[in-house]
Amino acid sequence: MKLLLIEDEIRMAEALKELLRQDGYDVDVFFRGDDGLEAVCSGQYDGVILDVMLPGLSGIEVALRSREAGIRTPILMLTAKSELDDKVRGLDAGADDYLTKPFQSRELLARVRALCRRGQPLVNDMLCAGDLALDTKALTLHCVTTGQSVHLSEKECRVLEYLITNQKQILSKEQLSVKIWGYEDESEYNKVEVYISFARKKLAFVGSKVEIKAVRGAGYALKW
């Protein structure tokens, strides 16, 4: 799971990043609301942890603008304020949940787990799209209409997982590249094309009606 943390208190951000990393999450951190909004709108994340009080743009504004842009990534809002009006403003702006500072680490992790489950179309611990069921733990792709299954490589699974969890969006090569290989990987985008090709072959092998369609000048999307 890849999370985005937008928190301007550096020591708090570092502590939260380490806590989440130890719980198995891949975390990117931004300290300003305007930079964070750009990251949210990239569509690369499974969940967002968003502080309310930020330089550049407030967390309320980040949530509101990301929802206006069509981004449906689940958002957990952190606030130092306990007043009901502030919580209502956050939820009305598009946040899915809120947590008031100070909070216990266990509660934060529980909220994050619940948040990420909301963002995924899960059935029996599988991601589903059309006639496909993707088991991300077993790295297995199953077609429910043909009954065929196939084992995936880790990167093939990550590509299909990202496409399925964003099945109503067109994902660019850059988004896929950053999501699968990270910001620090300097590989060319042809890696994306290679693994899209691999994933298409696995879809054909199991006889699925789901296709990975290339959208000229935009990227890729699942169609069925």
Coordinates of N, CA, C and O in Angstrom, one line a residue, residues 57-162:
L57 N -1.8 25.8 1.1 CA -3.2 25.5 1.1 C -3.6 24.8 2.4 O -2.8 24.0 2.9
S58 N -4.7 25.1 3.0 CA -5.2 24.3 4.1 C -5.6 22.9 3.7 O -5.8 22.6 2.6
G59 N -5.6 22.0 4.7 CA -6.0 20.7 4.4 C -7.5 20.6 3.9 O -7.8 19.8 3.1
I60 N -8.3 21.5 4.4 CA -9.7 21.6 4.0 C -9.7 21.9 2.5 O -10.4 21.3 1.7
E61 N -8.9 22.8 2.0 CA -8.8 23.2 0.6 C -8.2 22.1 -0.2 O -8.7 21.9 -1.3
V62 N -7.2 21.4 0.3 CA -6.6 20.3 -0.4 C -7.7 19.2 -0.7 O -7.8 18.7 -1.8
A63 N -8.4 18.8 0.4 CA -9.5 17.8 0.2 C -10.6 18.3 -0.8 O -11.0 17.5 -1.7
L64 N -11.0 19.5 -0.7 CA -12.0 20.1 -1.5 C -11.6 20.1 -3.0 O -12.3 19.6 -3.9
R65 N -10.4 20.6 -3.3 CA -9.9 20.7 -4.6 C -9.7 19.3 -5.3 O -9.9 19.1 -6.5
S66 N -9.2 18.4 -4.5 CA -8.9 17.0 -5.0 C -10.2 16.3 -5.4 O -10.3 15.7 -6.4
R67 N -11.3 16.5 -4.5 CA -12.6 15.9 -4.9 C -13.2 16.6 -6.1 O -13.8 16.0 -7.0
E68 N -13.0 17.9 -6.2 CA -13.5 18.6 -7.4 C -12.8 18.2 -8.7 O -13.3 18.2 -9.8
A69 N -11.5 17.7 -8.5 CA -10.8 17.2 -9.7 C -11.1 15.7 -10.0 O -10.5 15.1 -10.9
G70 N -12.0 15.1 -9.2 CA -12.4 13.8 -9.5 C -11.6 12.7 -8.8 O -11.8 11.5 -9.1
I71 N -10.7 13.1 -7.9 CA -9.9 12.1 -7.2 C -10.7 11.5 -6.0 O -11.3 12.2 -5.2
R72 N -10.8 10.2 -6.0 CA -11.6 9.5 -5.0 C -10.7 8.8 -4.0 O -11.3 8.0 -3.2
T73 N -9.5 9.0 -3.9 CA -8.6 8.4 -3.0 C -9.0 8.7 -1.5 O -9.3 9.9 -1.2
P74 N -9.2 7.7 -0.7 CA -9.6 7.9 0.7 C -8.7 8.9 1.5 O -7.5 8.8 1.3
I75 N -9.3 9.8 2.2 CA -8.6 10.8 3.0 C -8.9 10.7 4.5 O -10.1 10.7 4.9
L76 N -7.8 10.6 5.3 CA -7.9 10.7 6.7 C -7.4 12.1 7.1 O -6.2 12.4 6.9
M77 N -8.2 12.9 7.8 CA -7.8 14.2 8.1 C -7.4 14.3 9.6 O -8.1 13.8 10.5
L78 N -6.2 14.9 9.8 CA -5.7 15.1 11.2 C -5.9 16.5 11.6 O -5.6 17.5 10.8
T79 N -6.4 16.7 12.8 CA -6.6 18.1 13.2 C -6.3 18.2 14.7 O -6.5 17.3 15.5
A80 N -5.8 19.4 15.1 CA -5.5 19.7 16.5 C -6.7 20.3 17.1 O -6.7 20.5 18.3
K81 N -7.8 20.5 16.4 CA -9.0 21.1 16.9 C -10.0 20.0 17.1 O -10.2 19.1 16.3
S82 N -10.7 20.1 18.2 CA -11.7 19.1 18.6 C -13.2 19.6 18.4 O -14.1 18.9 18.6
E83 N -13.3 20.9 18.0 CA -14.6 21.4 17.8 C -15.4 20.7 16.7 O -14.8 20.3 15.7
L84 N -16.7 20.5 16.9 CA -17.5 19.8 15.9 C -17.5 20.4 14.6 O -17.5 19.8 13.5
D85 N -17.5 21.8 14.5 CA -17.6 22.5 13.3 C -16.4 22.2 12.4 O -16.5 22.1 11.2
D86 N -15.2 22.1 13.0 CA -14.0 21.8 12.2 C -14.1 20.4 11.6 O -13.6 20.1 10.5
K87 N -14.6 19.4 12.4 CA -14.7 18.0 11.9 C -15.7 18.0 10.7 O -15.5 17.4 9.7
V88 N -16.8 18.7 10.9 CA -17.9 18.8 9.9 C -17.3 19.4 8.6 O -17.6 18.9 7.5
R89 N -16.5 20.5 8.7 CA -16.0 21.1 7.6 C -15.0 20.2 6.8 O -15.1 20.1 5.6
G90 N -14.3 19.4 7.5 CA -13.4 18.4 6.9 C -14.1 17.4 6.1 O -13.8 17.0 5.0
L91 N -15.2 16.8 6.8 CA -16.0 15.8 6.1 C -16.7 16.3 4.9 O -16.8 15.7 3.9
D92 N -17.2 17.5 5.1 CA -18.0 18.2 4.0 C -17.0 18.5 2.8 O -17.5 18.5 1.6
A93 N -15.8 18.7 3.1 CA -14.8 19.0 2.0 C -14.4 17.8 1.2 O -13.8 17.9 0.2
G94 N -14.7 16.6 1.8 CA -14.4 15.3 1.1 C -13.6 14.3 1.8 O -13.3 13.3 1.3
A95 N -13.2 14.7 3.1 CA -12.5 13.7 3.9 C -13.4 12.5 4.2 O -14.6 12.7 4.4
D96 N -12.8 11.3 4.4 CA -13.6 10.1 4.7 C -13.6 9.9 6.2 O -14.5 9.2 6.7
D97 N -12.6 10.4 6.9 CA -12.5 10.2 8.3 C -11.6 11.3 8.9 O -10.9 12.0 8.2
Y98 N -11.7 11.4 10.3 CA -10.8 12.4 10.9 C -10.3 11.8 12.2 O -10.8 10.9 12.8
L99 N -9.2 12.4 12.6 CA -8.5 12.0 13.9 C -8.0 13.2 14.6 O -7.3 14.0 13.9
T100 N -8.4 13.4 15.8 CA -8.0 14.6 16.5 C -6.6 14.4 17.3 O -6.5 13.4 18.0
K101 N -5.7 15.3 17.1 CA -4.4 15.3 17.8 C -4.7 15.7 19.3 O -5.5 16.6 19.5
P102 N -3.9 15.1 20.2 CA -3.0 14.0 20.1 C -3.8 12.7 20.0 O -4.9 12.6 20.5
F103 N -3.2 11.7 19.4 CA -3.8 10.4 19.2 C -2.9 9.3 19.5 O -1.6 9.5 19.5
Q104 N -3.4 8.1 19.7 CA -2.6 6.9 20.0 C -2.2 6.3 18.6 O -2.9 6.3 17.7
S105 N -0.9 5.8 18.6 CA -0.4 5.1 17.3 C -1.4 4.0 16.9 O -1.6 3.9 15.7
R106 N -1.8 3.2 17.8 CA -2.7 2.1 17.5 C -4.0 2.5 16.8 O -4.5 1.9 15.8
E107 N -4.5 3.7 17.3 CA -5.8 4.1 16.7 C -5.5 4.7 15.2 O -6.3 4.4 14.3
L108 N -4.4 5.4 15.1 CA -4.0 5.9 13.7 C -3.9 4.7 12.7 O -4.5 4.7 11.6
L109 N -3.2 3.7 13.1 CA -3.0 2.5 12.2 C -4.3 1.8 11.9 O -4.5 1.4 10.8
A110 N -5.2 1.7 12.9 CA -6.5 1.1 12.7 C -7.3 1.9 11.7 O -8.0 1.4 10.8
R111 N -7.3 3.3 11.9 CA -8.0 4.1 11.0 C -7.5 4.0 9.6 O -8.2 4.1 8.6
V112 N -6.1 3.9 9.4 CA -5.5 3.8 8.1 C -5.9 2.5 7.4 O -6.2 2.5 6.2
R113 N -5.9 1.4 8.2 CA -6.3 0.2 7.6 C -7.8 0.2 7.1 O -8.1 -0.3 6.0
A114 N -8.7 0.8 7.9 CA -10.1 0.9 7.5 C -10.2 1.8 6.3 O -11.0 1.6 5.4
L115 N -9.4 2.9 6.3 CA -9.4 3.9 5.2 C -9.1 3.2 3.9 O -9.7 3.4 2.9
C116 N -8.0 2.4 3.9 CA -7.5 1.8 2.7 C -8.5 0.7 2.2 O -8.6 0.5 1.0
R117 N -9.2 0.1 3.1 CA -10.2 -0.9 2.7 C -11.3 -0.3 1.9 O -11.9 -0.8 1.0
R118 N -11.6 1.0 2.3 CA -12.7 1.7 1.6 C -12.4 2.0 0.1 O -13.3 2.1 -0.7
G119 N -11.1 2.2 -0.1 CA -10.7 2.6 -1.5 C -10.5 1.4 -2.4 O -10.2 1.6 -3.6
Q120 N -10.8 0.2 -2.0 CA -10.6 -1.0 -2.8 C -11.9 -1.8 -3.0 O -12.6 -2.1 -2.0
P121 N -12.2 -2.2 -4.2 CA -13.4 -3.1 -4.4 C -13.0 -4.5 -4.0 O -12.6 -5.3 -4.8
L122 N -13.1 -4.8 -2.7 CA -12.7 -6.1 -2.2 C -13.9 -7.1 -2.1 O -14.9 -6.8 -1.6
V123 N -13.6 -8.3 -2.5 CA -14.5 -9.4 -2.3 C -13.7 -10.6 -1.9 O -12.9 -11.1 -2.7
N124 N -14.0 -11.1 -0.6 CA -13.2 -12.2 -0.1 C -11.7 -12.0 -0.2 O -10.9 -12.8 -0.7
D125 N -11.3 -10.8 0.2 CA -9.8 -10.4 0.1 C -9.3 -10.3 -1.3 O -8.0 -10.4 -1.4
M126 N -10.1 -10.2 -2.3 CA -9.6 -10.1 -3.6 C -10.0 -8.7 -4.3 O -11.1 -8.2 -3.9
L127 N -9.2 -8.2 -5.2 CA -9.6 -7.1 -6.0 C -10.4 -7.6 -7.2 O -9.9 -8.5 -7.9
C128 N -11.5 -6.9 -7.5 CA -12.3 -7.4 -8.6 C -12.6 -6.3 -9.6 O -12.8 -5.2 -9.3
A129 N -12.7 -6.8 -10.9 CA -13.0 -5.9 -12.0 C -13.5 -6.7 -13.1 O -12.9 -7.7 -13.6
G130 N -14.8 -6.5 -13.6 CA -15.4 -7.3 -14.6 C -15.4 -8.8 -14.2 O -16.0 -9.1 -13.1
D131 N -14.9 -9.7 -15.0 CA -14.9 -11.1 -14.6 C -13.5 -11.5 -14.0 O -13.2 -12.7 -13.9
L132 N -12.8 -10.5 -13.5 CA -11.5 -10.8 -12.9 C -11.5 -10.8 -11.4 O -12.2 -10.0 -10.8
A133 N -10.7 -11.6 -10.8 CA -10.4 -11.5 -9.4 C -8.9 -11.6 -9.2 O -8.3 -12.6 -9.6
L134 N -8.3 -10.6 -8.6 CA -6.9 -10.5 -8.4 C -6.6 -10.8 -6.9 O -7.0 -10.0 -6.0
D135 N -5.8 -11.8 -6.6 CA -5.4 -12.1 -5.2 C -4.0 -11.5 -5.1 O -3.0 -12.1 -5.6
T136 N -3.8 -10.4 -4.4 CA -2.6 -9.7 -4.4 C -1.6 -10.3 -3.4 O -0.4 -10.1 -3.5
K137 N -2.1 -11.2 -2.5 CA -1.2 -11.9 -1.6 C -0.6 -13.1 -2.3 O 0.6 -13.4 -2.1
A138 N -1.5 -13.9 -3.0 CA -1.0 -15.1 -3.7 C -0.4 -14.8 -5.0 O 0.1 -15.7 -5.7
L139 N -0.5 -13.5 -5.5 CA -0.1 -13.2 -6.8 C -0.7 -14.0 -7.9 O -0.1 -14.6 -8.8
T140 N -2.1 -14.1 -7.8 CA -2.8 -15.0 -8.7 C -4.0 -14.2 -9.3 O -4.7 -13.4 -8.7
L141 N -4.1 -14.4 -10.7 CA -5.2 -13.8 -11.4 C -6.2 -14.9 -11.8 O -5.8 -15.9 -12.4
H142 N -7.5 -14.6 -11.5 CA -8.5 -15.6 -11.8 C -9.6 -15.0 -12.6 O -10.1 -13.9 -12.4
C143 N -10.1 -15.8 -13.6 CA -11.3 -15.3 -14.4 C -12.5 -16.1 -14.0 O -12.5 -17.4 -14.1
V144 N -13.5 -15.5 -13.5 CA -14.7 -16.2 -13.0 C -15.5 -16.8 -14.1 O -16.3 -17.8 -13.8
T145 N -15.5 -16.3 -15.3 CA -16.3 -16.9 -16.4 C -15.7 -18.1 -17.0 O -16.4 -19.1 -17.4
T146 N -14.3 -18.2 -17.1 CA -13.7 -19.4 -17.6 C -13.2 -20.3 -16.6 O -12.9 -21.5 -16.9
G147 N -13.0 -19.8 -15.3 CA -12.5 -20.7 -14.3 C -10.9 -20.8 -14.3 O -10.3 -21.5 -13.5
Q148 N -10.3 -20.1 -15.3 CA -8.9 -20.2 -15.4 C -8.1 -19.3 -14.5 O -8.6 -18.2 -14.2
S149 N -7.0 -19.7 -14.0 CA -6.1 -18.9 -13.1 C -4.7 -18.9 -13.6 O -4.3 -19.8 -14.4
V150 N -3.9 -17.9 -13.2 CA -2.5 -17.8 -13.6 C -1.7 -17.1 -12.6 O -2.3 -16.2 -11.9
H151 N -0.5 -17.5 -12.4 CA 0.4 -16.9 -11.4 C 1.0 -15.7 -12.0 O 1.4 -15.7 -13.2
L152 N 1.2 -14.6 -11.3 CA 1.7 -13.3 -11.7 C 3.1 -13.1 -11.1 O 3.3 -13.5 -10.0
S153 N 3.9 -12.3 -11.8 CA 5.1 -11.8 -11.2 C 4.7 -10.7 -10.3 O 3.6 -10.1 -10.4
E154 N 5.6 -10.2 -9.4 CA 5.3 -9.2 -8.4 C 4.9 -7.9 -9.2 O 3.9 -7.2 -8.8
K155 N 5.7 -7.5 -10.2 CA 5.4 -6.3 -10.9 C 4.1 -6.4 -11.8 O 3.4 -5.4 -11.9
E156 N 3.9 -7.6 -12.4 CA 2.6 -7.7 -13.1 C 1.4 -7.5 -12.2 O 0.4 -6.9 -12.5
C157 N 1.5 -8.1 -11.0 CA 0.5 -8.0 -10.0 C 0.3 -6.5 -9.6 O -0.9 -6.0 -9.5
R158 N 1.4 -5.8 -9.4 CA 1.3 -4.3 -9.0 C 0.6 -3.5 -10.1 O -0.2 -2.6 -9.8
V159 N 1.0 -3.8 -11.4 CA 0.3 -3.1 -12.5 C -1.2 -3.3 -12.5 O -2.0 -2.4 -12.6
L160 N -1.6 -4.6 -12.4 CA -3.0 -4.9 -12.4 C -3.7 -4.4 -11.2 O -4.9 -3.9 -11.3
E161 N -3.1 -4.4 -10.1 CA -3.7 -3.9 -8.8 C -4.0 -2.4 -9.0 O -5.0 -1.9 -8.6
Y162 N -3.0 -1.7 -9.5 CA -3.2 -0.2 -9.7 C -4.3 0.1 -10.7 O -5.1 1.0 -10.5

